[in-house]
XYZ file of C-alpha atoms in Angstrom:
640
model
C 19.510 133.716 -141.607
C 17.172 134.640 -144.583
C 17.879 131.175 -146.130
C 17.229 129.237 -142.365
C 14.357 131.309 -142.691
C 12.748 130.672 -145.610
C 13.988 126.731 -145.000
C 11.356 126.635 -141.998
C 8.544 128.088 -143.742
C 8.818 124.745 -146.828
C 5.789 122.640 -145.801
C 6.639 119.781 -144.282
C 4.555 117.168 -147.010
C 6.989 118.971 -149.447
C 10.406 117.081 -150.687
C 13.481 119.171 -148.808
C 17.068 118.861 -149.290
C 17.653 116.349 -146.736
C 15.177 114.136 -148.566
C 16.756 114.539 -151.604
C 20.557 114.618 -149.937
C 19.282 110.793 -148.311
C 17.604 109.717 -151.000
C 20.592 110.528 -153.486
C 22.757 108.375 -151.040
C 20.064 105.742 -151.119
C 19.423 106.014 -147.153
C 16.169 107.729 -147.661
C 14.176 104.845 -145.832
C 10.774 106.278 -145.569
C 11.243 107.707 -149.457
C 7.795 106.683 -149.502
C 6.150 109.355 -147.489
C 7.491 112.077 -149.736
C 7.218 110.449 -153.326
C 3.808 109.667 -154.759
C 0.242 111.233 -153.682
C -0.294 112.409 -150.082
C -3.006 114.225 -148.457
C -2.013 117.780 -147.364
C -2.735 121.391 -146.611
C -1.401 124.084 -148.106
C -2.513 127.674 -146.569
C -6.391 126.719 -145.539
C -6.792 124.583 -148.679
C -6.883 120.510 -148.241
C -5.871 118.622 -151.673
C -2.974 116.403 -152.439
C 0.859 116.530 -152.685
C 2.140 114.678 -155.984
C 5.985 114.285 -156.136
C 7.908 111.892 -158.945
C 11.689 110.945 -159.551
C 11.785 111.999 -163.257
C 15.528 113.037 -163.839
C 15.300 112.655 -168.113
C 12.253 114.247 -168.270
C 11.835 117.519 -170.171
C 8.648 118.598 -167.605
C 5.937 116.863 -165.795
C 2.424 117.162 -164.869
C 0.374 115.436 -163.443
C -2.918 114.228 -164.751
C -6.477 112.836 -163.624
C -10.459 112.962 -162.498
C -9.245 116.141 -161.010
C -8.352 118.071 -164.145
C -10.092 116.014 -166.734
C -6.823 114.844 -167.896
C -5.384 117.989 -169.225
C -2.221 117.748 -169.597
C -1.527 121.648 -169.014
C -3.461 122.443 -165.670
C -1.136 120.944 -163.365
C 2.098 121.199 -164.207
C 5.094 120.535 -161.545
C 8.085 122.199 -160.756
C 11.285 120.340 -161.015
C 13.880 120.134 -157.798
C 17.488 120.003 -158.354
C 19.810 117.995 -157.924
C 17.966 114.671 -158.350
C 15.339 115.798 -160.611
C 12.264 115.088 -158.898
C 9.411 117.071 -159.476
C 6.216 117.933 -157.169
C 2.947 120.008 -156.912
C 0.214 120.884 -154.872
C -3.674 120.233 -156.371
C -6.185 121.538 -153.879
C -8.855 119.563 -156.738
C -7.222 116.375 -156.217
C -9.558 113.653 -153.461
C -9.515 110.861 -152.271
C -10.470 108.087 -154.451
C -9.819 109.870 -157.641
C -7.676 108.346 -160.731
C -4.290 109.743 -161.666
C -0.887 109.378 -163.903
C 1.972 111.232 -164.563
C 2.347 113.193 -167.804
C 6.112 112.774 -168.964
C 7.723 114.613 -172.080
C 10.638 113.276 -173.062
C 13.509 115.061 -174.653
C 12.488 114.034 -177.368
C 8.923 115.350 -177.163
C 7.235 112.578 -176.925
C 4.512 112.075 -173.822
C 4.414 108.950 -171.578
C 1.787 108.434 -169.183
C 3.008 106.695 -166.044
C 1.177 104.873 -163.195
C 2.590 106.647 -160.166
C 5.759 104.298 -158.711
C 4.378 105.213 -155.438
C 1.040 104.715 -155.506
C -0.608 102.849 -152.271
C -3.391 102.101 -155.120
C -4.783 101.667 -158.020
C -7.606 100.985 -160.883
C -8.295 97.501 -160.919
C -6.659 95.942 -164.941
C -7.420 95.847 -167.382
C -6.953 100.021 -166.253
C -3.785 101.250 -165.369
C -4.417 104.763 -163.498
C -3.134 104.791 -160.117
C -5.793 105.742 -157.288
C -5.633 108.119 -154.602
C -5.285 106.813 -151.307
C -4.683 107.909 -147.461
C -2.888 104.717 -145.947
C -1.861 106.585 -142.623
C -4.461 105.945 -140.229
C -4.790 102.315 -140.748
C -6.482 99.997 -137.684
C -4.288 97.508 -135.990
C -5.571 95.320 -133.062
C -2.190 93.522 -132.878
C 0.276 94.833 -130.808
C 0.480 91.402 -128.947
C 1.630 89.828 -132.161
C 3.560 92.498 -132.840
C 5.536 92.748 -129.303
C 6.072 88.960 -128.979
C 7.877 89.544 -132.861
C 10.736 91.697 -131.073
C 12.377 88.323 -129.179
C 11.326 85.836 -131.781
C 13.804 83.484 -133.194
C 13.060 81.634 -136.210
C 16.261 79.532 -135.987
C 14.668 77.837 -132.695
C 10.741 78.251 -133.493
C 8.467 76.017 -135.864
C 8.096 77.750 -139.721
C 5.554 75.677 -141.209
C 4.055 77.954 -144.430
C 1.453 78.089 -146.189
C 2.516 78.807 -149.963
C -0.941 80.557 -151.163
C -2.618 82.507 -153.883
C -5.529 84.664 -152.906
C -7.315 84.726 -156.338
C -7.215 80.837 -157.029
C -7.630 79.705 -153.453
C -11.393 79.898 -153.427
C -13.616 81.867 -155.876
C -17.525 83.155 -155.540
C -19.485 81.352 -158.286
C -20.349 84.460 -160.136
C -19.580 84.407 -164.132
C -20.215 88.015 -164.723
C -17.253 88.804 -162.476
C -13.318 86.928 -161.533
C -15.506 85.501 -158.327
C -11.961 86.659 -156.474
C -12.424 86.205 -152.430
C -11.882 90.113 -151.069
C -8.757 90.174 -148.666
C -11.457 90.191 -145.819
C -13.058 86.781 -147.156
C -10.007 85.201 -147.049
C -8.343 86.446 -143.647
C -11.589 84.427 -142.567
C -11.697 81.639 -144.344
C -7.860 80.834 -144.928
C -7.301 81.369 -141.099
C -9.791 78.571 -140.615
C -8.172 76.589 -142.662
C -4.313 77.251 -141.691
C -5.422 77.184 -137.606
C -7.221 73.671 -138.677
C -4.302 72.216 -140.581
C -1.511 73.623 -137.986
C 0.576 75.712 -139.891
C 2.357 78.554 -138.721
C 2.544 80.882 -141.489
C 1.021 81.754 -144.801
C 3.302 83.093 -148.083
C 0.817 85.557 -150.411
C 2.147 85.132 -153.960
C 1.584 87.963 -156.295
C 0.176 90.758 -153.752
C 1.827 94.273 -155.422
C 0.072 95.138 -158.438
C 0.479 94.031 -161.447
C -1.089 93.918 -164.622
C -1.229 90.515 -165.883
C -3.114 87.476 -164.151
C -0.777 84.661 -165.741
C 2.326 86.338 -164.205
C 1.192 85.557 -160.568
C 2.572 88.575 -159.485
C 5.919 87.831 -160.454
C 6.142 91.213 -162.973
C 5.420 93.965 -160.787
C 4.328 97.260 -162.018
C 2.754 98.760 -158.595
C 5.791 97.799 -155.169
C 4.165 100.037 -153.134
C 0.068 99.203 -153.566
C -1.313 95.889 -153.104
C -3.308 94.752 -155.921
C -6.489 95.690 -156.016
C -8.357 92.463 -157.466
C -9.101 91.750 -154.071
C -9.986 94.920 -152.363
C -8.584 98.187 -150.725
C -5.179 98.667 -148.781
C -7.381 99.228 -145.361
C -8.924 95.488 -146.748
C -5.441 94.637 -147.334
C -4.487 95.285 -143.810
C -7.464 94.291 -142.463
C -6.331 90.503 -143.358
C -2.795 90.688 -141.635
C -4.326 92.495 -139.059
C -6.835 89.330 -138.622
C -4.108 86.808 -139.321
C -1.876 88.556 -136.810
C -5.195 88.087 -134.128
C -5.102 84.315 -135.202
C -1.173 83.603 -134.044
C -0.487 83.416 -137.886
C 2.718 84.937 -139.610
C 2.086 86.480 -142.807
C 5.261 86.094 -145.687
C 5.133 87.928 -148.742
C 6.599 87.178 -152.245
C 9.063 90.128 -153.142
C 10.121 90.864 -156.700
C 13.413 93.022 -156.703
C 14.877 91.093 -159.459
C 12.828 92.781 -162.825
C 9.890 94.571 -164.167
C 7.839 93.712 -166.900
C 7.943 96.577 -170.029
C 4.280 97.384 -169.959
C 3.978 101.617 -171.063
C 2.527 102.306 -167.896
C 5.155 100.958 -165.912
C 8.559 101.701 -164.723
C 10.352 100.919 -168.085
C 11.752 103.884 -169.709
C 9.941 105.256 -166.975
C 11.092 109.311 -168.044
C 12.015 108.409 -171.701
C 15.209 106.888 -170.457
C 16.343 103.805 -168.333
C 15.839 105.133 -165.242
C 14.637 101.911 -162.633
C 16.462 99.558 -165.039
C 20.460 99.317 -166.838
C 20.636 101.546 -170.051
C 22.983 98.608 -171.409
C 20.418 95.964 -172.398
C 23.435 92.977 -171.928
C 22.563 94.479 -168.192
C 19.051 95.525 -168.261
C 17.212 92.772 -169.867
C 15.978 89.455 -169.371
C 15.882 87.865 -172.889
C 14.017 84.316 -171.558
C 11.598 86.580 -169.385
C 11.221 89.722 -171.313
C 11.706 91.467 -168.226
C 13.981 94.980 -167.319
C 16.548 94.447 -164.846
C 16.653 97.127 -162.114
C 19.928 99.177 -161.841
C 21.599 97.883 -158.479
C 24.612 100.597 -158.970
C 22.084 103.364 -159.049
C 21.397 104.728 -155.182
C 17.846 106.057 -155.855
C 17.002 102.685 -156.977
C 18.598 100.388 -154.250
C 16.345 103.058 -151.908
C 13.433 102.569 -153.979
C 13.548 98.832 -153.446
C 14.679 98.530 -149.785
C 12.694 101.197 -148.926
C 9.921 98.936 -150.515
C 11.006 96.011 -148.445
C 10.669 98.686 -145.839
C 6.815 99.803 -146.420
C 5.453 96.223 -146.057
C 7.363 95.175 -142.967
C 7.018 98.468 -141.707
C 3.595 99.852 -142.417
C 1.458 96.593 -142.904
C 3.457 94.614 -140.029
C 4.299 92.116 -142.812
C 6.127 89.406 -140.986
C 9.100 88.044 -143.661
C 9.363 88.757 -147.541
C 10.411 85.863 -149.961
C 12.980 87.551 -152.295
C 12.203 85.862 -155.714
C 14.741 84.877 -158.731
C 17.721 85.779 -156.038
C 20.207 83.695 -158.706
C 19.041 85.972 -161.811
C 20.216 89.141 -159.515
C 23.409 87.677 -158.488
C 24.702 86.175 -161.813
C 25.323 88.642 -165.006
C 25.020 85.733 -167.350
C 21.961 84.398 -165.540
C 19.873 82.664 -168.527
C 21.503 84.519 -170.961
C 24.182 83.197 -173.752
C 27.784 84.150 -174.795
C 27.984 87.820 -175.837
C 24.673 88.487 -174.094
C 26.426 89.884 -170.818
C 29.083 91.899 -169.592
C 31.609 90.884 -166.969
C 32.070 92.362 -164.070
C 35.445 94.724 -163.575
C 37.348 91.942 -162.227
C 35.879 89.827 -165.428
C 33.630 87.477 -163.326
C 30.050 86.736 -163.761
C 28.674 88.262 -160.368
C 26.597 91.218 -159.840
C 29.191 92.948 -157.230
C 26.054 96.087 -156.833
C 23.352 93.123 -156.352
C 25.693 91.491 -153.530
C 25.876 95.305 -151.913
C 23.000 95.689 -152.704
C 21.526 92.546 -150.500
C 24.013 92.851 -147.348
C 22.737 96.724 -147.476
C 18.727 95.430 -148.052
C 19.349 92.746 -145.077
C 20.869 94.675 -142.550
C 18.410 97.360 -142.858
C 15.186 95.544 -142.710
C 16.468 92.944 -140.098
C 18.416 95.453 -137.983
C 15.163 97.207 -137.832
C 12.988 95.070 -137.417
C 13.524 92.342 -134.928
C 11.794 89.104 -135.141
C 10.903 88.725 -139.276
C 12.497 87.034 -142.125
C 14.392 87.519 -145.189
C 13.965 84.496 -147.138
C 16.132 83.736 -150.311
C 14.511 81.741 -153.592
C 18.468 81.108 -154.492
C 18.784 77.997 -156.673
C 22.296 77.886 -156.829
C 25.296 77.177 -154.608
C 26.046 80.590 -154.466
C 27.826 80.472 -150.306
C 26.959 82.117 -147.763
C 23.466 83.125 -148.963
C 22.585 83.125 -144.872
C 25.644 84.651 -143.250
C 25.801 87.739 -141.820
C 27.103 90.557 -143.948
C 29.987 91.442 -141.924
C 31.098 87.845 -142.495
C 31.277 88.758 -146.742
C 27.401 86.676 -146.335
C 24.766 88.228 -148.249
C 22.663 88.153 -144.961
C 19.617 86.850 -145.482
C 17.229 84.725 -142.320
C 16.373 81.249 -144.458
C 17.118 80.027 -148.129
C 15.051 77.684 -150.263
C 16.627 74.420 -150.169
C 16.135 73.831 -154.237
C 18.454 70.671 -153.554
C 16.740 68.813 -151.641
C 13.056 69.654 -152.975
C 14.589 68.788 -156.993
C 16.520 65.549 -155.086
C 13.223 64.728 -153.068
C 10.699 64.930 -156.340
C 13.010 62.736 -158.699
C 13.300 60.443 -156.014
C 9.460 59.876 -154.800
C 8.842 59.994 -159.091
C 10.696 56.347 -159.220
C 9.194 53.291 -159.289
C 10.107 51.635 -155.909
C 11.890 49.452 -157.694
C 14.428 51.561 -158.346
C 14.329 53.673 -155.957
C 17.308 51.289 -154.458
C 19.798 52.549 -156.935
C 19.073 56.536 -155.975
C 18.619 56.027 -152.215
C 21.389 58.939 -151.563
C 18.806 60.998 -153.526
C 16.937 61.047 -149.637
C 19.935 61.288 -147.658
C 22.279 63.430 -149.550
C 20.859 66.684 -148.134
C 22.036 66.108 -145.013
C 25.638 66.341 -145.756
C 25.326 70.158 -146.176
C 22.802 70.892 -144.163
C 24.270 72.917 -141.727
C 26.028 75.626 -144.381
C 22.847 77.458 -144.557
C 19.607 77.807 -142.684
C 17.222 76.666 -145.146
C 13.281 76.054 -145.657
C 12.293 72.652 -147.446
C 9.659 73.710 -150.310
C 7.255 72.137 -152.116
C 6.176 75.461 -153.847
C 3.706 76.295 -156.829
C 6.665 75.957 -158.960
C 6.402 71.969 -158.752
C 2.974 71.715 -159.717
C 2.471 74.095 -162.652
C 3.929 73.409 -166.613
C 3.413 69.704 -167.189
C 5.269 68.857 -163.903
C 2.045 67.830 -162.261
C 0.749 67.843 -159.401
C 2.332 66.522 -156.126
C 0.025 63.158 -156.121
C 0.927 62.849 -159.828
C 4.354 62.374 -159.565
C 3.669 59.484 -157.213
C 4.144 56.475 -158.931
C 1.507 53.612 -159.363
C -2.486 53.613 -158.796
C -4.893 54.372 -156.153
C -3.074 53.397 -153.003
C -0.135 53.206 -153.802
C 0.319 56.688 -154.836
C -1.350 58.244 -151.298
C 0.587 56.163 -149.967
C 3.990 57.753 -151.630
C 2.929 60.789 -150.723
C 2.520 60.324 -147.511
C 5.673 58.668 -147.114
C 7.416 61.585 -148.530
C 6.069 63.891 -146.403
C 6.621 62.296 -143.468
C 10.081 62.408 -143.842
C 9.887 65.939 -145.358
C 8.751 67.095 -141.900
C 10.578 64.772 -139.595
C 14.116 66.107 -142.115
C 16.035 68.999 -140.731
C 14.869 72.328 -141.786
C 11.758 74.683 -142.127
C 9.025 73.575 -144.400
C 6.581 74.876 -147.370
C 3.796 73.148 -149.064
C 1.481 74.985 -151.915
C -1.917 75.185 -151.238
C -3.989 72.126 -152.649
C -0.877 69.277 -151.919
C -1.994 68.911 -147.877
C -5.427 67.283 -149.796
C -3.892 65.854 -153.066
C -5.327 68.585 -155.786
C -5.077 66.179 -158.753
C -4.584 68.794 -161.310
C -1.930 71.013 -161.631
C -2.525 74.501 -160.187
C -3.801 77.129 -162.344
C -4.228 80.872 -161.373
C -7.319 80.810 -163.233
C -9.595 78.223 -161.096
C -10.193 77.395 -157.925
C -7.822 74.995 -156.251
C -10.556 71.014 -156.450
C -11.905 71.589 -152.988
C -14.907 68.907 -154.040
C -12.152 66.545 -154.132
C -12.348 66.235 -150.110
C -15.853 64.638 -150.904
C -13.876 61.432 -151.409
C -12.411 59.335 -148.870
C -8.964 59.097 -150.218
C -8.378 62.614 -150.103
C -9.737 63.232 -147.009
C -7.456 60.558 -145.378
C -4.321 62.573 -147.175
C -5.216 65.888 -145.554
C -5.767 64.372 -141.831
C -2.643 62.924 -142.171
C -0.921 66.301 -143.495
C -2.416 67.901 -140.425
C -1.083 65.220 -138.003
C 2.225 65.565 -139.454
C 1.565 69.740 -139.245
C 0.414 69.167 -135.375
C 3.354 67.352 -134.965
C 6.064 69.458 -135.985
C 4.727 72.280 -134.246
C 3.961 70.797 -130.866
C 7.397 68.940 -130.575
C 10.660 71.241 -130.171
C 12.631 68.248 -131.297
C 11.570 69.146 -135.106
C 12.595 72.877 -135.278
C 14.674 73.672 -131.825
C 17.611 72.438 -133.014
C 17.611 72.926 -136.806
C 20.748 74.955 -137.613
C 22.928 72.969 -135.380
C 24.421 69.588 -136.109
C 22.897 67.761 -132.764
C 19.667 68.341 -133.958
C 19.539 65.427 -136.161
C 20.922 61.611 -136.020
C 21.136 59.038 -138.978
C 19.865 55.793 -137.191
C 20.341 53.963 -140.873
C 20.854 56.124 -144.163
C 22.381 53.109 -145.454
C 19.405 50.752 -146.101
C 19.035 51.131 -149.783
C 18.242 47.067 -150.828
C 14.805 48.205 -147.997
C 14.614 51.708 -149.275
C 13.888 52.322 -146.021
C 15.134 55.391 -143.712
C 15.230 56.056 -140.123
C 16.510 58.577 -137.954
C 16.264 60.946 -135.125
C 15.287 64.244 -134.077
C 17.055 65.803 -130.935
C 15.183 68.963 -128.582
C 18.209 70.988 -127.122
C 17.589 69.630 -123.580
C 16.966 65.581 -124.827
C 14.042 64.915 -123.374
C 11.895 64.322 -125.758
C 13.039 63.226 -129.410
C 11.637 61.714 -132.105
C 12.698 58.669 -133.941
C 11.204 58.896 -137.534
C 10.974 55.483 -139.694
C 9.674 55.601 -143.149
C 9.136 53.065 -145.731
C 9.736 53.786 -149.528
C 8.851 50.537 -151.046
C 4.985 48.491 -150.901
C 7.126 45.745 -149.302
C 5.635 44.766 -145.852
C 8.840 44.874 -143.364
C 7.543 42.275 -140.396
C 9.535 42.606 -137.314
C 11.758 45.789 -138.859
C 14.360 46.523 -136.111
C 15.815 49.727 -135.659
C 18.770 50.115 -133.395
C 18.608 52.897 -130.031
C 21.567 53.810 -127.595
C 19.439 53.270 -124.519
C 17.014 51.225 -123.102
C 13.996 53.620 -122.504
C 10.565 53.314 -123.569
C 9.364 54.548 -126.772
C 5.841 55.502 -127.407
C 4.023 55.760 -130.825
C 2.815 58.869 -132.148
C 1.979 58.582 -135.524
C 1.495 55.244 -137.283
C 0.574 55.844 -141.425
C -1.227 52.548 -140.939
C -4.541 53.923 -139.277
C -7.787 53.364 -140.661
C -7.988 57.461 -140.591
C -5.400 57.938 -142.883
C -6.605 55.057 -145.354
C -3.986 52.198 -143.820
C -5.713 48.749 -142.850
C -6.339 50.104 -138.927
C -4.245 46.685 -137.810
C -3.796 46.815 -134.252
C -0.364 47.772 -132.346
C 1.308 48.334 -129.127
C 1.446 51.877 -128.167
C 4.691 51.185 -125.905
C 7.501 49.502 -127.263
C 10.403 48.863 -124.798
C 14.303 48.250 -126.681
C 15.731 44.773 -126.186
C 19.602 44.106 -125.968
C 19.659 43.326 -129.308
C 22.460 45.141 -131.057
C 21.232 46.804 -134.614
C 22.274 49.533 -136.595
C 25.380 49.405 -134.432
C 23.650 50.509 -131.331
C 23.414 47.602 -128.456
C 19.664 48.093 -128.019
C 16.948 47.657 -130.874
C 13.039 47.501 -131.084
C 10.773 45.350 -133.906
C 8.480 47.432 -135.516
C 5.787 45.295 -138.353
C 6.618 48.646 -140.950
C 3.669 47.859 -143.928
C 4.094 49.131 -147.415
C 4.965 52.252 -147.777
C 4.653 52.392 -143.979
C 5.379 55.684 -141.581
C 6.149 55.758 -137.519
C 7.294 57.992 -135.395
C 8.070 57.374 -132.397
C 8.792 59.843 -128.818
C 11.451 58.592 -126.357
């Protein structure tokens, strides 16, 4: 009774022995309401709760504005069995800066940025900030009710690959010039809403301390960065996106942390996030740690991180990065480098658990968003459900088809003959996942140039590649993702430390690339033939993926009901095709809806039926067949 007693009377801010039972089984889901710094009252005095998992440590205190930094004034008792230690400092606001003072047992003292922190200092400082996150304003319950009963598998996905410092910048030298997360809600939703996407991707958004990482090594999960404002600014911009009918995907890092002293490396003295074997724990091409996936405080660290954004800033999908470095042991690394697994294989058997437990929790509770795998390998069943030995994810880059894609549209036309199953080869497994087609930041960064640059030839005849190719990147089966400065034809590779060449739009040329990007966008979202039917086989026809002496390609997009499809044609070579004939099974109408050839998009403007209406002409071993004059490197689509 005493006990019961005295069980009642623990604060409720405080961590209790169900929170440290859950989180010990790594089921503690909202860990991160009870771990970091929280407002709370203790008696009649406000201040704030600290609490940190520091099993190796020898003691802890915590450190900050509050206490001028003193090491000894607020020291924090240690809870058994999990080793996580906590205190109360009535001192401690809002606002102020703080770490965690760690003696090892060797008696040395690290000072930690808080893994829990909602905030902190912007870099080159390293102190985590106080923050209350609980009483943030959201206006978007519609958004957020409609989420419950959508299906991506039968809805359009069209995203937006961006990063928020590099996007647009203020002209100010004395300062980055970074666009606040308010700026940008307003000015990217223009922009998206224009163009006709249906999503935006954030690279880089939890903290981190170096610019040329992107966000890629992670020393904050739980505070977005603060180069571009507050967490309230933070949510302020999905918020505003959500308003605007746009989905909001972030890039998710549970694959490795960089070593910086202020991070989670050696985080109590010890491996604690991360392997103590460093042929498990370290990435020797990134210089990265590797987190533990066999430990259960750190599988709840990370899915209760997953968690946080979905949860608490109504984030709509996460992109899990480097998904093939988790899964493989001997992922970039050499003979001797790794260690088998028990049954003397190469795959992480805790990172598979670990991403059937991380998918079933977030999409189990929360209907309606997106787990989307960057998996480069064949690895199967990367989208299968869990209880079907899948690792359970919504959508997985298709790295095939985007390397396929690029090496093809690099080739002179020429030869482009000789590698035409390069274009169709995608198809053949395109059904045994649900994948996205991505042109991401990845293929325009490190001497691989930008998307127009690959095109081969001059002037022309590149646009006119690139149009080509996307064109039948949006008319192929699957989800899509273009990187911010391809819709216009950025010339220069993409660099986090400029703005993306929005002057370029001052020329013709470019302007003619991005009105034909947002046709194409317009397209695919307006027409349930391009995205109803994507994960099923009779969502897609080959009318020829044999005509490789052409280079040409055509085929057709099915809606569930067949009433309105869409028969793409595209043109890889600058050889004018007079008369082209494609074959159809019946003899209805078509109608053109987007012709490359308009003066709009830089094509001559040559005048065309709108109506074309099949003759009995077999072709393409159909018994009807319509002539189409296809010019170089000509695109049509056509709705029947």
């Amino acid at each position: 009774m005493g006990k019961a007693m005295k069980k009642n009377t623990k604060m409720s801010y405080e961590i209790g022995e169900l929170d440290q039972y859950l989180f010990g089984q790594g089921t503690h889901y909202e860990i991160y309401k009870k771990l970091g710094a929280h407002k709370a009252k203790k008696g009649k005095k406000e201040g704030i709760y600290f609490a940190v998992w520091a099993p190796h440590a020898q003691e802890v205190s915590v450190i900050g504005e509050f206490n001028q930094w003193d090491r000894t004034a607020s020291p924090m008792k240690r809870h058994e069995p999990l080793g996580i230690y906590d205190c109360f400092v009535p001192e401690a606001k809002e606002g102020m800066l703080y770490k965690f003072c760690i003696r090892t047992q060797e008696g040395e003292y690290l000072y930690k940025a808080d893994p829990f922190a909602n905030y902190a200092e912007v870099r080159p400082g390293t102190a985590s900030r106080i923050v209350d996150i609980e009483d943030l304003k959201w206006t978007d319950s519609k958004w957020m009710k409609d989420r419950e009963t959508w299906d991506h598998n039968h809805e359009p996905v069209s995203i937006y690959e961006a990063h928020i410092g590099s996007w647009k910048r203020h002209p100010r030298e004395e300062e980055d010039g970074f666009y606040t997360y308010r700026e940008f809600a307003h000015e990217a939703t223009a922009y998206i809403k224009e163009m006709g996407y249906t999503h935006i991707e954030l690279m880089g958004i939890a903290e981190y301390p170096y610019d040329g990482s992107w966000g890629y090594q992670v020393t904050g999960y739980y505070a977005p960065t603060s180069r571009y404002g507050t967490p309230e600014d933070f949510a302020y911009m999905i918020n505003y996106f959500h308003r605007n009918k746009i989905g909001v995907i972030l890039d998710w890092v549970p694959a490795h942390f960089p070593k910086d002293a202020h991070g989670l490396a050696n985080f109590d003295g010890a491996p604690l996030f991360e392997y103590a074997d460093p042929k498990q724990g370290e990435h020797p091409d990134w210089g990265t740690k590797i987190f533990d996936y066999s430990k259960a405080e750190v599988k709840n660290f990370l899915i209760a991180n997953a968690l946080f954004w979905v949860e608490k800033f109504h984030v709509d999908g996460l992109r899990v990065d480097a998904v093939a470095s988790m899964l493989y042991l001997d992922y970039g690394k050499e003979d001797g480098q790794w260690i088998a697994n028990k049954y003397g294989g190469n795959q992480n058997l805790e990172a598979i658990e670990f991403f059937k437990h991380l998918n079933s929790v977030v999409l189990g509770r929360n209907q309606g968003t997106m787990m989307i795998a960057e998996e480069s390998t064949a690895w199967p069943k990367v989208t299968a459900e869990p209880e079907y030995d899948g690792l359970g994810f919504s959508l997985k880059w298709n790295m095939g088809w985007m390397h396929d894609f690029t090496e093809y549209m690099k080739l002179d036309p020429y030869f482009r003959k000789g590698c035409h199953n390069q274009m169709t080869f995608a198809m053949s497994y395109a059904y045994s996942e649900k994948y996205v087609l991505v042109l991401s930041h990845d293929e325009v960064v490190h001497l691989k140039c930008s998307m127009i640059n690959k095109m081969p030839g001059l002037g022309f005849d590149k646009f006119a590649n690139l149009k080509a190719g996307y064109a039948f990147m949006m008319g192929h089966s699957g989800k899509k993702l273009l990187f911010m400065g391809q819709d216009f034809a950025q010339l220069r590779e993409w660099s986090e430390e400029r703005e993306l060449d929005w002057y370029l739009l001052a020329e013709e040329e470019h302007r003619q690339m991005q009105a034909f990007t947002r046709d194409l966008l317009h397209l695919y979202k307006k027409n349930k033939a391009l995205y109803e039917c994507d994960v099923m086989p009779e969502g897609f026809e080959w009318i020829n993926a044999d005509d490789r002496e052409r280079s040409i390609f055509s085929f057709i997009r099915h809606s569930k009901d067949d009433k309105k499809n869409l028969l793409f044609v595209c043109n890889f070579t600058p050889v004018a095709r007079p008369d082209y004939r494609v074959g159809v099974s019946r003899r209805k109408q078509l109608r053109l809806v987007l012709n490359s050839d308009e003066k709009q998009y830089g094509g001559t403007g040559a005048e065309r039926p709108v109506i074309y209406k099949p003759k009995k002409q077999e072709c393409d071993g159909r018994p009807y067949s319509i002539g189409y004059d296809l010019p170089p490197y000509g695109v049509a689509v056509f709705e029947f």
